[in-house]
PDB file of C-alpha atoms in Angstrom:
ATOM      1  CA  MET A   1     -23.660 -20.798  -8.021  1.00 58.00           C
ATOM      2  CA  SER A   2     -20.777 -22.026 -10.101  1.00 64.00           C
ATOM      3  CA  PHE A   3     -18.696 -21.195 -13.141  1.00 67.00           C
ATOM      4  CA  GLU A   4     -20.854 -23.484 -15.319  1.00 65.00           C
ATOM      5  CA  LEU A   5     -22.342 -20.715 -17.454  1.00 64.00           C
ATOM      6  CA  TYR A   6     -19.281 -18.522 -17.809  1.00 73.00           C
ATOM      7  CA  ASP A   7     -16.318 -18.499 -20.155  1.00 76.00           C
ATOM      8  CA  GLU A   8     -12.705 -17.356 -20.103  1.00 79.00           C
ATOM      9  CA  THR A   9     -13.628 -13.747 -20.983  1.00 84.00           C
ATOM     10  CA  ASP A  10     -15.966 -13.539 -17.988  1.00 82.00           C
ATOM     11  CA  PHE A  11     -13.311 -15.170 -15.819  1.00 80.00           C
ATOM     12  CA  GLU A  12     -10.783 -12.493 -16.829  1.00 84.00           C
ATOM     13  CA  ALA A  13     -13.282  -9.702 -16.067  1.00 88.00           C
ATOM     14  CA  VAL A  14     -13.406 -10.682 -12.386  1.00 90.00           C
ATOM     15  CA  ARG A  15      -9.803 -11.730 -11.857  1.00 88.00           C
ATOM     16  CA  HIS A  16      -9.478  -9.019  -9.177  1.00 92.00           C
ATOM     17  CA  LEU A  17     -12.017 -10.981  -7.104  1.00 93.00           C
ATOM     18  CA  LEU A  18     -10.246 -14.327  -7.415  1.00 92.00           C
ATOM     19  CA  PRO A  19      -8.090 -15.784  -4.623  1.00 93.00           C
ATOM     20  CA  ASP A  20      -4.306 -15.707  -5.033  1.00 92.00           C
ATOM     21  CA  SER A  21      -4.224 -19.501  -5.298  1.00 90.00           C
ATOM     22  CA  VAL A  22      -6.464 -19.370  -8.366  1.00 92.00           C
ATOM     23  CA  MET A  23      -4.315 -16.664  -9.941  1.00 91.00           C
ATOM     24  CA  GLU A  24      -1.266 -18.853  -9.285  1.00 91.00           C
ATOM     25  CA  MET A  25      -2.945 -21.690 -11.182  1.00 92.00           C
ATOM     26  CA  VAL A  26      -3.899 -19.336 -14.030  1.00 90.00           C
ATOM     27  CA  GLY A  27      -0.257 -18.297 -14.305  1.00 91.00           C
ATOM     28  CA  LEU A  28       0.816 -21.918 -14.325  1.00 93.00           C
ATOM     29  CA  ILE A  29      -1.691 -23.618 -16.654  1.00 94.00           C
ATOM     30  CA  GLY A  30      -3.792 -20.798 -18.134  1.00 91.00           C
ATOM     31  CA  ALA A  31      -7.285 -19.488 -17.539  1.00 88.00           C
ATOM     32  CA  GLU A  32      -9.299 -22.085 -19.466  1.00 90.00           C
ATOM     33  CA  PRO A  33      -7.833 -25.192 -17.735  1.00 93.00           C
ATOM     34  CA  THR A  34      -8.133 -23.432 -14.362  1.00 92.00           C
ATOM     35  CA  LEU A  35     -11.756 -22.611 -15.105  1.00 90.00           C
ATOM     36  CA  ALA A  36     -12.395 -26.244 -16.085  1.00 91.00           C
ATOM     37  CA  LEU A  37     -10.795 -27.409 -12.829  1.00 93.00           C
ATOM     38  CA  LEU A  38     -12.940 -25.021 -10.764  1.00 92.00           C
ATOM     39  CA  ARG A  39     -16.068 -26.156 -12.617  1.00 90.00           C
ATOM     40  CA  ALA A  40     -15.292 -29.783 -11.849  1.00 92.00           C
ATOM     41  CA  TYR A  41     -13.873 -29.583  -8.330  1.00 93.00           C
ATOM     42  CA  GLY A  42     -14.418 -26.055  -6.943  1.00 92.00           C
ATOM     43  CA  GLY A  43     -14.952 -26.060  -3.183  1.00 93.00           C
ATOM     44  CA  THR A  44     -13.002 -29.262  -2.630  1.00 94.00           C
ATOM     45  CA  THR A  45      -9.514 -30.408  -1.807  1.00 92.00           C
ATOM     46  CA  PHE A  46      -8.085 -32.331  -4.736  1.00 87.00           C
ATOM     47  CA  PRO A  47      -5.310 -34.869  -4.081  1.00 85.00           C
ATOM     48  CA  VAL A  48      -2.264 -34.099  -6.218  1.00 82.00           C
ATOM     49  CA  SER A  49       0.220 -36.880  -6.804  1.00 74.00           C
ATOM     50  CA  CYS A  50       3.492 -37.368  -8.602  1.00 70.00           C
ATOM     51  CA  ASN A  51       1.945 -40.042 -10.859  1.00 65.00           C
ATOM     52  CA  VAL A  52       4.151 -42.820  -9.460  1.00 66.00           C
ATOM     53  CA  LYS A  53       1.973 -45.348  -7.610  1.00 74.00           C
ATOM     54  CA  ARG A  54      -1.296 -46.823  -8.848  1.00 74.00           C
ATOM     55  CA  ALA A  55      -3.473 -44.484  -6.742  1.00 69.00           C
ATOM     56  CA  GLY A  56      -1.384 -41.531  -7.896  1.00 72.00           C
ATOM     57  CA  GLN A  57      -1.782 -42.563 -11.512  1.00 83.00           C
ATOM     58  CA  ALA A  58      -5.567 -42.747 -11.110  1.00 85.00           C
ATOM     59  CA  THR A  59      -5.624 -39.307  -9.497  1.00 85.00           C
ATOM     60  CA  HIS A  60      -3.396 -37.906 -12.230  1.00 86.00           C
ATOM     61  CA  ALA A  61      -5.651 -39.418 -14.906  1.00 90.00           C
ATOM     62  CA  ALA A  62      -8.719 -37.789 -13.331  1.00 89.00           C
ATOM     63  CA  LEU A  63      -6.917 -34.444 -13.262  1.00 91.00           C
ATOM     64  CA  ALA A  64      -5.696 -34.839 -16.858  1.00 92.00           C
ATOM     65  CA  GLU A  65      -9.230 -35.619 -18.000  1.00 95.00           C
ATOM     66  CA  VAL A  66     -10.334 -32.181 -16.788  1.00 94.00           C
ATOM     67  CA  VAL A  67      -7.341 -29.962 -17.632  1.00 94.00           C
ATOM     68  CA  GLY A  68      -5.345 -31.976 -20.165  1.00 94.00           C
ATOM     69  CA  GLU A  69      -2.173 -34.018 -19.751  1.00 93.00           C
ATOM     70  CA  GLN A  70       0.291 -31.136 -20.036  1.00 94.00           C
ATOM     71  CA  ALA A  71      -1.556 -28.961 -17.502  1.00 94.00           C
ATOM     72  CA  ALA A  72      -1.927 -31.931 -15.135  1.00 91.00           C
ATOM     73  CA  ASP A  73       1.838 -32.514 -15.298  1.00 91.00           C
ATOM     74  CA  LYS A  74       2.495 -28.847 -14.500  1.00 92.00           C
ATOM     75  CA  LEU A  75       0.106 -28.938 -11.540  1.00 90.00           C
ATOM     76  CA  CYS A  76       1.710 -32.127 -10.222  1.00 88.00           C
ATOM     77  CA  ARG A  77       5.193 -30.615 -10.456  1.00 88.00           C
ATOM     78  CA  ALA A  78       4.092 -27.379  -8.796  1.00 87.00           C
ATOM     79  CA  PHE A  79       1.794 -28.769  -6.107  1.00 84.00           C
ATOM     80  CA  GLY A  80       2.813 -32.430  -5.769  1.00 76.00           C
ATOM     81  CA  GLN A  81       4.828 -31.794  -2.608  1.00 74.00           C
ATOM     82  CA  ARG A  82       1.711 -30.427  -0.881  1.00 73.00           C
ATOM     83  CA  GLN A  83      -0.196 -33.611  -1.798  1.00 76.00           C
ATOM     84  CA  ARG A  84      -3.468 -31.661  -1.712  1.00 85.00           C
ATOM     85  CA  LEU A  85      -4.671 -28.727  -3.743  1.00 88.00           C
ATOM     86  CA  TRP A  86      -7.456 -26.582  -2.323  1.00 90.00           C
ATOM     87  CA  LEU A  87      -9.769 -25.445  -5.123  1.00 93.00           C
ATOM     88  CA  PRO A  88     -11.890 -22.528  -3.898  1.00 94.00           C
ATOM     89  CA  LYS A  89     -15.469 -21.954  -5.007  1.00 92.00           C
ATOM     90  CA  CYS A  90     -14.686 -18.316  -5.897  1.00 91.00           C
ATOM     91  CA  GLU A  91     -18.117 -17.228  -4.671  1.00 92.00           C
ATOM     92  CA  ARG A  92     -17.371 -13.475  -4.852  1.00 93.00           C
ATOM     93  CA  ALA A  93     -16.345 -13.742  -8.495  1.00 92.00           C
ATOM     94  CA  VAL A  94     -19.272 -15.997  -9.435  1.00 90.00           C
ATOM     95  CA  ARG A  95     -21.729 -13.702  -7.639  1.00 94.00           C
ATOM     96  CA  GLU A  96     -20.303 -10.674  -9.452  1.00 94.00           C
ATOM     97  CA  LEU A  97     -20.660 -12.456 -12.802  1.00 92.00           C
ATOM     98  CA  LEU A  98     -24.278 -13.299 -12.010  1.00 94.00           C
ATOM     99  CA  HIS A  99     -25.015  -9.693 -11.039  1.00 96.00           C
ATOM    100  CA  ARG A 100     -23.431  -8.417 -14.257  1.00 95.00           C
ATOM    101  CA  LYS A 101     -25.482 -10.893 -16.257  1.00 94.00           C
ATOM    102  CA  ILE A 102     -28.711  -9.806 -14.542  1.00 97.00           C
ATOM    103  CA  ARG A 103     -27.972  -6.117 -15.219  1.00 97.00           C
ATOM    104  CA  ARG A 104     -27.196  -6.913 -18.870  1.00 95.00           C
ATOM    105  CA  GLN A 105     -30.372  -8.996 -19.252  1.00 97.00           C
ATOM    106  CA  PHE A 106     -32.446  -6.248 -17.645  1.00 98.00           C
ATOM    107  CA  ASP A 107     -31.106  -3.695 -20.123  1.00 97.00           C
ATOM    108  CA  GLU A 108     -31.930  -6.035 -23.016  1.00 97.00           C
ATOM    109  CA  LEU A 109     -35.456  -6.743 -21.789  1.00 97.00           C
ATOM    110  CA  VAL A 110     -36.247  -3.070 -21.276  1.00 97.00           C
ATOM    111  CA  SER A 111     -34.570  -1.598 -24.361  1.00 96.00           C
ATOM    112  CA  ARG A 112     -34.804  -4.341 -26.984  1.00 94.00           C
ATOM    113  CA  ASP A 113     -38.016  -6.072 -25.917  1.00 91.00           C
ATOM    114  CA  ASN A 114     -39.776  -2.879 -24.698  1.00 94.00           C
ATOM    115  CA  MET A 115     -40.664  -4.574 -21.411  1.00 96.00           C
ATOM    116  CA  THR A 116     -41.457  -2.401 -18.409  1.00 97.00           C
ATOM    117  CA  ALA A 117     -38.927  -2.395 -15.585  1.00 98.00           C
ATOM    118  CA  PHE A 118     -41.461  -4.074 -13.293  1.00 98.00           C
ATOM    119  CA  TRP A 119     -42.037  -7.016 -15.660  1.00 98.00           C
ATOM    120  CA  ALA A 120     -38.357  -7.300 -16.509  1.00 98.00           C
ATOM    121  CA  VAL A 121     -37.554  -7.662 -12.801  1.00 98.00           C
ATOM    122  CA  GLN A 122     -40.326 -10.242 -12.351  1.00 98.00           C
ATOM    123  CA  ASN A 123     -38.960 -12.190 -15.309  1.00 97.00           C
ATOM    124  CA  LEU A 124     -35.367 -12.074 -14.030  1.00 98.00           C
ATOM    125  CA  ALA A 125     -36.393 -13.043 -10.495  1.00 98.00           C
ATOM    126  CA  GLN A 126     -38.099 -16.173 -11.791  1.00 98.00           C
ATOM    127  CA  CYS A 127     -35.341 -16.983 -14.258  1.00 96.00           C
ATOM    128  CA  HIS A 128     -32.576 -16.783 -11.634  1.00 95.00           C
ATOM    129  CA  HIS A 129     -34.598 -18.108  -8.660  1.00 96.00           C
ATOM    130  CA  LEU A 130     -34.241 -14.836  -6.763  1.00 97.00           C
ATOM    131  CA  THR A 131     -36.727 -12.527  -5.113  1.00 98.00           C
ATOM    132  CA  ASP A 132     -37.753  -9.408  -6.983  1.00 98.00           C
ATOM    133  CA  ARG A 133     -36.318  -7.326  -4.151  1.00 98.00           C
ATOM    134  CA  THR A 134     -32.924  -8.983  -4.635  1.00 98.00           C
ATOM    135  CA  VAL A 135     -33.042  -8.228  -8.365  1.00 98.00           C
ATOM    136  CA  TRP A 136     -33.887  -4.566  -7.647  1.00 98.00           C
ATOM    137  CA  ASP A 137     -30.930  -4.416  -5.231  1.00 98.00           C
ATOM    138  CA  ILE A 138     -28.625  -5.890  -7.885  1.00 98.00           C
ATOM    139  CA  LEU A 139     -29.834  -3.338 -10.439  1.00 98.00           C
ATOM    140  CA  LYS A 140     -29.021  -0.455  -8.074  1.00 98.00           C
ATOM    141  CA  LYS A 141     -25.349  -1.428  -7.986  1.00 96.00           C
ATOM    142  CA  THR A 142     -22.620  -1.017 -10.573  1.00 94.00           C
ATOM    143  CA  ASP A 143     -20.045  -3.567 -11.662  1.00 92.00           C
ATOM    144  CA  ASN A 144     -17.388  -4.383  -9.091  1.00 90.00           C
ATOM    145  CA  ALA A 145     -14.422  -3.148 -11.108  1.00 85.00           C
ATOM    146  CA  PRO A 146     -10.774  -3.509 -10.131  1.00 82.00           C
ATOM    147  CA  PRO A 147      -9.378  -0.541  -8.227  1.00 76.00           C
ATOM    148  CA  PRO A 148      -7.786   2.028 -10.533  1.00 75.00           C
ATOM    149  CA  GLU A 149      -4.035   2.198 -10.565  1.00 69.00           C
ATOM    150  CA  SER A 150      -2.826   5.150  -8.595  1.00 52.00           C
ATOM    151  CA  ARG A 151      -1.006   7.717 -10.704  1.00 54.00           C
ATOM    152  CA  GLN A 152      -0.089   9.825  -7.709  1.00 55.00           C
ATOM    153  CA  ILE A 153       3.555   9.688  -6.730  1.00 61.00           C
ATOM    154  CA  SER A 154       4.544   8.907  -3.198  1.00 58.00           C
ATOM    155  CA  LEU A 155       5.326  11.876  -0.995  1.00 56.00           C
ATOM    156  CA  LEU A 156       7.875   9.986   1.034  1.00 54.00           C
TER     157      LEU A 156
END
């Protein structure tokens, strides 16, 4: 699973499932460059340099190729002292996006294409390389939404 098939809108929908480090990057360079970085290097430690020595320039160029020169400069200024930037795979968020997609596709197959639930599940299981039981389990659940903001005032 990866962010390959998802866009910035999907990314925003599951921001409550993203690690703080990813949200820090989103605040720094924006959602689209962060998403591009996770697509390219998610699950790895990326060396961040200050673009001074030859190896650092090569690393910076590789980073700039993915996120753009301006975003690469911002990342180097923010994380250059650490020398390494851990880029998580964001499995919870990716899994949630897949589950939402499967539920949406199921609804389309049943309502628009007049397919029975049984055949829709068989189709989705094959399409997503899952078992039919897993698809049924996904369909039983609702979207993992962010917790509602509490409107209750504190008693203390």
